[in-house]
Coordinates of C-alpha atoms in Angstrom, one line a residue:
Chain A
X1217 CA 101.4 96.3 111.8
X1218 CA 104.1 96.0 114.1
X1219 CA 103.4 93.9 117.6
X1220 CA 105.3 92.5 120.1
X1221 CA 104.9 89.1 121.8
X1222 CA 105.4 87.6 125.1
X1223 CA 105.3 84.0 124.6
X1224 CA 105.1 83.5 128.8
X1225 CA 102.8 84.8 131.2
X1226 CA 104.7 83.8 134.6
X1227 CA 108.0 82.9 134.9
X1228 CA 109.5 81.8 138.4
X1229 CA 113.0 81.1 139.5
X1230 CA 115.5 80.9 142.7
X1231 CA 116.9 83.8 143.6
X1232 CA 120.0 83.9 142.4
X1233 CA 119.8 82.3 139.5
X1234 CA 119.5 83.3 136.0
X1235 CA 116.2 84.8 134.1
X1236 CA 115.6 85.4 130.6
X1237 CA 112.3 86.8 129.4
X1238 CA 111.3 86.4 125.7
X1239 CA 110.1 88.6 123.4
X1240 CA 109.3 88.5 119.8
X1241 CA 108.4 91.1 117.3
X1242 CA 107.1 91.4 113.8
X1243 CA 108.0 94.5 111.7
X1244 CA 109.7 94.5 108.3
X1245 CA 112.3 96.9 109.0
X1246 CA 114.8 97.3 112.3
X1247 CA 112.5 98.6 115.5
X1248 CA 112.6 100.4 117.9
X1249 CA 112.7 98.0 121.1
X1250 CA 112.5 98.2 125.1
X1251 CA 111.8 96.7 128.4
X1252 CA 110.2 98.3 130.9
X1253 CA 109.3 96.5 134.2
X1254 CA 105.9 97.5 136.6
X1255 CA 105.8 96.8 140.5
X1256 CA 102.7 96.6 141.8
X1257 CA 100.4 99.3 141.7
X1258 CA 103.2 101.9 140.1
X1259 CA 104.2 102.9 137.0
X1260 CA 106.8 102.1 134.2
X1261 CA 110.6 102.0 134.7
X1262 CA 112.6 102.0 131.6
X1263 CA 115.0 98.9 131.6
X1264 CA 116.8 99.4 128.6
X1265 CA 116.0 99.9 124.5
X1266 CA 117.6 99.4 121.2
X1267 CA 117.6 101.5 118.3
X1268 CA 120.4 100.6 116.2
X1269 CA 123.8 99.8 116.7
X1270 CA 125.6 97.1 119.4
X1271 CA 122.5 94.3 119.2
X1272 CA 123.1 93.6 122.8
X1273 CA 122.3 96.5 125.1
X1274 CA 123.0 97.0 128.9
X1275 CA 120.2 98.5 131.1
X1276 CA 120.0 99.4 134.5
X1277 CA 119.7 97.1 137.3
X1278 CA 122.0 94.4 135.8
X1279 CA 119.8 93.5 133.1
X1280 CA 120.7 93.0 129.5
X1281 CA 118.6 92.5 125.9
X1282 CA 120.2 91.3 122.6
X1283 CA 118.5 91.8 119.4
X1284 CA 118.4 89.1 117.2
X1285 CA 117.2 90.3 113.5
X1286 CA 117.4 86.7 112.4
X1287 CA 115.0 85.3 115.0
X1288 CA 112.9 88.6 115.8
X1289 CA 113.4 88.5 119.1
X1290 CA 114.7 90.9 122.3
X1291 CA 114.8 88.6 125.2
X1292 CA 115.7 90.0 128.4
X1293 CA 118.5 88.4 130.0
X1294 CA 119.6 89.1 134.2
X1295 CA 122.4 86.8 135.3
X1296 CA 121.5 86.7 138.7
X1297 CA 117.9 87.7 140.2
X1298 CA 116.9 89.4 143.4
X1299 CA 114.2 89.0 145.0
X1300 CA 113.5 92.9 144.0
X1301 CA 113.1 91.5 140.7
X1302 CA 109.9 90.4 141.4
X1303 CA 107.4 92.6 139.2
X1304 CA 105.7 92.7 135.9
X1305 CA 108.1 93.0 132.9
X1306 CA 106.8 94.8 129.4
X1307 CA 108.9 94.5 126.0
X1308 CA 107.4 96.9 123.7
X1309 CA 108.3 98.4 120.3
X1310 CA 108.1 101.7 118.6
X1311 CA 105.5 102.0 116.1
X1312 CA 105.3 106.1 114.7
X1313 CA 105.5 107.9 117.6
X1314 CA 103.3 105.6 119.4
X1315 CA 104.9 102.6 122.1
X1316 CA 103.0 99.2 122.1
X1317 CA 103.0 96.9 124.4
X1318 CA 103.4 93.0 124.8
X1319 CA 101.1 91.5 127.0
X1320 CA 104.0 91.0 129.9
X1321 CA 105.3 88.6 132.1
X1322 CA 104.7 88.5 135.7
X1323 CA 108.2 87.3 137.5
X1324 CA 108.2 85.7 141.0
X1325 CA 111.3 85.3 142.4
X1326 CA 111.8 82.1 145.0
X1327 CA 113.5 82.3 148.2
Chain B
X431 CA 115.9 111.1 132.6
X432 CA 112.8 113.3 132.2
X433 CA 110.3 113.1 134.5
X434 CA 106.4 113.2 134.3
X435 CA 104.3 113.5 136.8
X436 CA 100.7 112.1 136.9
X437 CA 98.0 113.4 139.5
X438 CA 96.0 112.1 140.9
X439 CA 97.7 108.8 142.0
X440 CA 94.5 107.4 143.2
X441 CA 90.4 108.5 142.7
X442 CA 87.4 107.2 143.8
X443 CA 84.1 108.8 142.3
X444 CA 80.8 108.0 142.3
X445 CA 78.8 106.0 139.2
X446 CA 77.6 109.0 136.6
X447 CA 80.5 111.3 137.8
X448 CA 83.2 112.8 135.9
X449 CA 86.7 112.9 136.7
X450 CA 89.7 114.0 135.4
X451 CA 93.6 113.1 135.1
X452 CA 96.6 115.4 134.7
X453 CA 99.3 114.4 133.0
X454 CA 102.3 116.9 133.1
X455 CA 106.0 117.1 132.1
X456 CA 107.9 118.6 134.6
X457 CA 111.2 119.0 133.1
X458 CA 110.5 119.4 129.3
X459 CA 108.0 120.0 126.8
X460 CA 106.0 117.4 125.4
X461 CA 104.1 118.2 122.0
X462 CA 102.6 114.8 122.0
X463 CA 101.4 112.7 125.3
X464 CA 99.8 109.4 125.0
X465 CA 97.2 107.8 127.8
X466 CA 97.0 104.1 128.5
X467 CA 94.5 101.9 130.3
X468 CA 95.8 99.0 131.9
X469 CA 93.1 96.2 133.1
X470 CA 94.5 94.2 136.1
X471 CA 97.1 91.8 135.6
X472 CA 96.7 92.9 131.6
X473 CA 98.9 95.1 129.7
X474 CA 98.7 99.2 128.7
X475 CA 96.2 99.4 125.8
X476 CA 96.5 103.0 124.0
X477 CA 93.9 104.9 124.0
X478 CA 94.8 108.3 122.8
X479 CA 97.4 110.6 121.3
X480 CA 97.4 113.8 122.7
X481 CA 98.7 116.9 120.6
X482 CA 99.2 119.8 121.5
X483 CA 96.4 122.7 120.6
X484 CA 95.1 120.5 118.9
X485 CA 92.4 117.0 118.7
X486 CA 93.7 114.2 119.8
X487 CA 93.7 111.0 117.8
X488 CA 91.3 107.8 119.6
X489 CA 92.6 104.5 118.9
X490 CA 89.6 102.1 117.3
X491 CA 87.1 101.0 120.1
X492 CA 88.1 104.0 122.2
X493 CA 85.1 106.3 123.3
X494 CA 85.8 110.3 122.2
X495 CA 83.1 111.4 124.2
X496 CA 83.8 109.1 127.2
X497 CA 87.0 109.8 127.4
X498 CA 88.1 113.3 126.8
X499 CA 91.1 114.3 126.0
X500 CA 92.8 118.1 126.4
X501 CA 96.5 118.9 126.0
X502 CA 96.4 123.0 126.2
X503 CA 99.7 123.4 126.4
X504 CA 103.3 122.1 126.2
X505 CA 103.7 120.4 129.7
X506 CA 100.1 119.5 130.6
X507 CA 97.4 117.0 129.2
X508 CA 94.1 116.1 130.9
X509 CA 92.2 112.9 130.6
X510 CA 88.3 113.4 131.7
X511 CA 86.3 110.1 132.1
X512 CA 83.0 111.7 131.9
X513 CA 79.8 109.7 133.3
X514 CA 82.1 107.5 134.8
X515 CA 80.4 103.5 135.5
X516 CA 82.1 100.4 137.1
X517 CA 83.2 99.3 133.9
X518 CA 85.5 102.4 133.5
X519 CA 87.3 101.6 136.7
X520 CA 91.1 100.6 135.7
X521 CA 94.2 102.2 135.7
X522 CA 95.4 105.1 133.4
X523 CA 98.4 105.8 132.7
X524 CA 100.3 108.4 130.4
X525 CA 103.7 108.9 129.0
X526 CA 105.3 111.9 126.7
X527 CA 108.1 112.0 124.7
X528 CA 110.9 115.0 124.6
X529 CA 111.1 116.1 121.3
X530 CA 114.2 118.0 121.7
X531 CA 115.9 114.1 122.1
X532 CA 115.9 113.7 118.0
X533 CA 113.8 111.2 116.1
X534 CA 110.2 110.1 116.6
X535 CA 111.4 106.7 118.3
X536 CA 113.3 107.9 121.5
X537 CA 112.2 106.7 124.6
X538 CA 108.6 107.7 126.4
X539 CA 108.7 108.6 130.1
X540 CA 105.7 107.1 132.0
X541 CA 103.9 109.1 134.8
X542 CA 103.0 107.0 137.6
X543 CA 99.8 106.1 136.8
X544 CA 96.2 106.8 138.1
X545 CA 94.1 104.3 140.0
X546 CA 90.4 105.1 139.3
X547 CA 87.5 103.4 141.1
X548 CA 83.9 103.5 140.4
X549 CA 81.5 102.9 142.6

């Protein structure tokens, strides 16, 4: 069955600096990938997702994802953070019509 | 992008109540919606497909008759947590898809989510 992993639960950094998020994924043939991120208490925003094609996809809000077939990963990539960037962040892939969900990774963002 | 609009935003009911979730598409028509339970500081676990005019389709451990499901018609699905406890007392959320956007694996948009607490 397809799943998705996210190897950290918390990640923190300065703001300004650089974040990347890992995901990995098992499925035999090419996914169906995204990111969403959470705030607090709200709902999903879609970040970005890859179905085929360029393997390194631009999303809103400055973030980018490359696919990596070799590695089964989609990490999440932002080169500078804000401290707006503070949320939960989901990678997920398709599996039928269904989306499932890593477990996340909570970003805190450091004055 | 599509938008989905989830009501209410936030319930409290009493224990042995039931209470239900709407889940509508506002700009499209969704065939299939999904609902998600999300634990805090946990991720969105599936619980349910919803089709329309028809069953929907309970992911293993999910409770059918806890946890009714109804999609009567193209832009509206209803969750009903019926005899609600404590333990039920999470947040929902659902999604749909816009079929008219091509293959099955096309992006989901999310409603905002429902904060249901038990007491």
């Amino acid at each position: 069955a397809q799943s998705v992993t996210q190897p950290d639960i918390h990640i923190t950094v300065s703001e300004g600096a650089s974040l990347e998020l890992r995901c990995n994924y098992s499925y035999g043939a090419t996914p169906y990938l995204f990111w969403y991120v959470q705030s607090p208490g709200q709902g999903l925003q879609l970040l970005l997702k890859y179905f085929s094609g360029d393997t390194l996809v631009q999303g809103i809000k400055g973030f980018e994802a490359e696919f990596k077939r070799s590695q089964s990963s989609f990490n999440l990539r932002k080169p500078s953070v804000h401290w707006s960037d503070a949320a939960e962040y989901f990678c997920a892939v398709g599996r039928g019509d269904k989306i499932i969900f890593g477990k996340g990774t909570r970003l805190h963002i450091l004055p | 992008g599509a938008v989905v609009s989830q009501h209410p935003s936030w319930v409290i009911c009493k224990s042995g109540t039931s209470v239900k979730i709407e889940c509508r598409s506002l700009d499209f028509q969704a065939t299939t919606m999904f609902w998600y339970r999300q634990f805090p500081k946990q991720s969105l676990m599936l619980m349910a497909t919803s089709n329309e005019g028809s069953k929907a389709t309970y992911e293993q451990g999910v409770e059918k008759d806890k946890f009714l499901i109804n999609h009567a018609s193209l832009t509206l699905s209803t969750l009903t947590v019926t005899s609600a406890h404590p333990e039920d007392s999470s947040f929902y959320i659902c999604s749909a898809r816009d079929p008219l956007q091509g293959h099955m694996n096309t992006e989901a948009f999310f409603g905002q989510g429902t904060r249901l607490t038990v007491v």
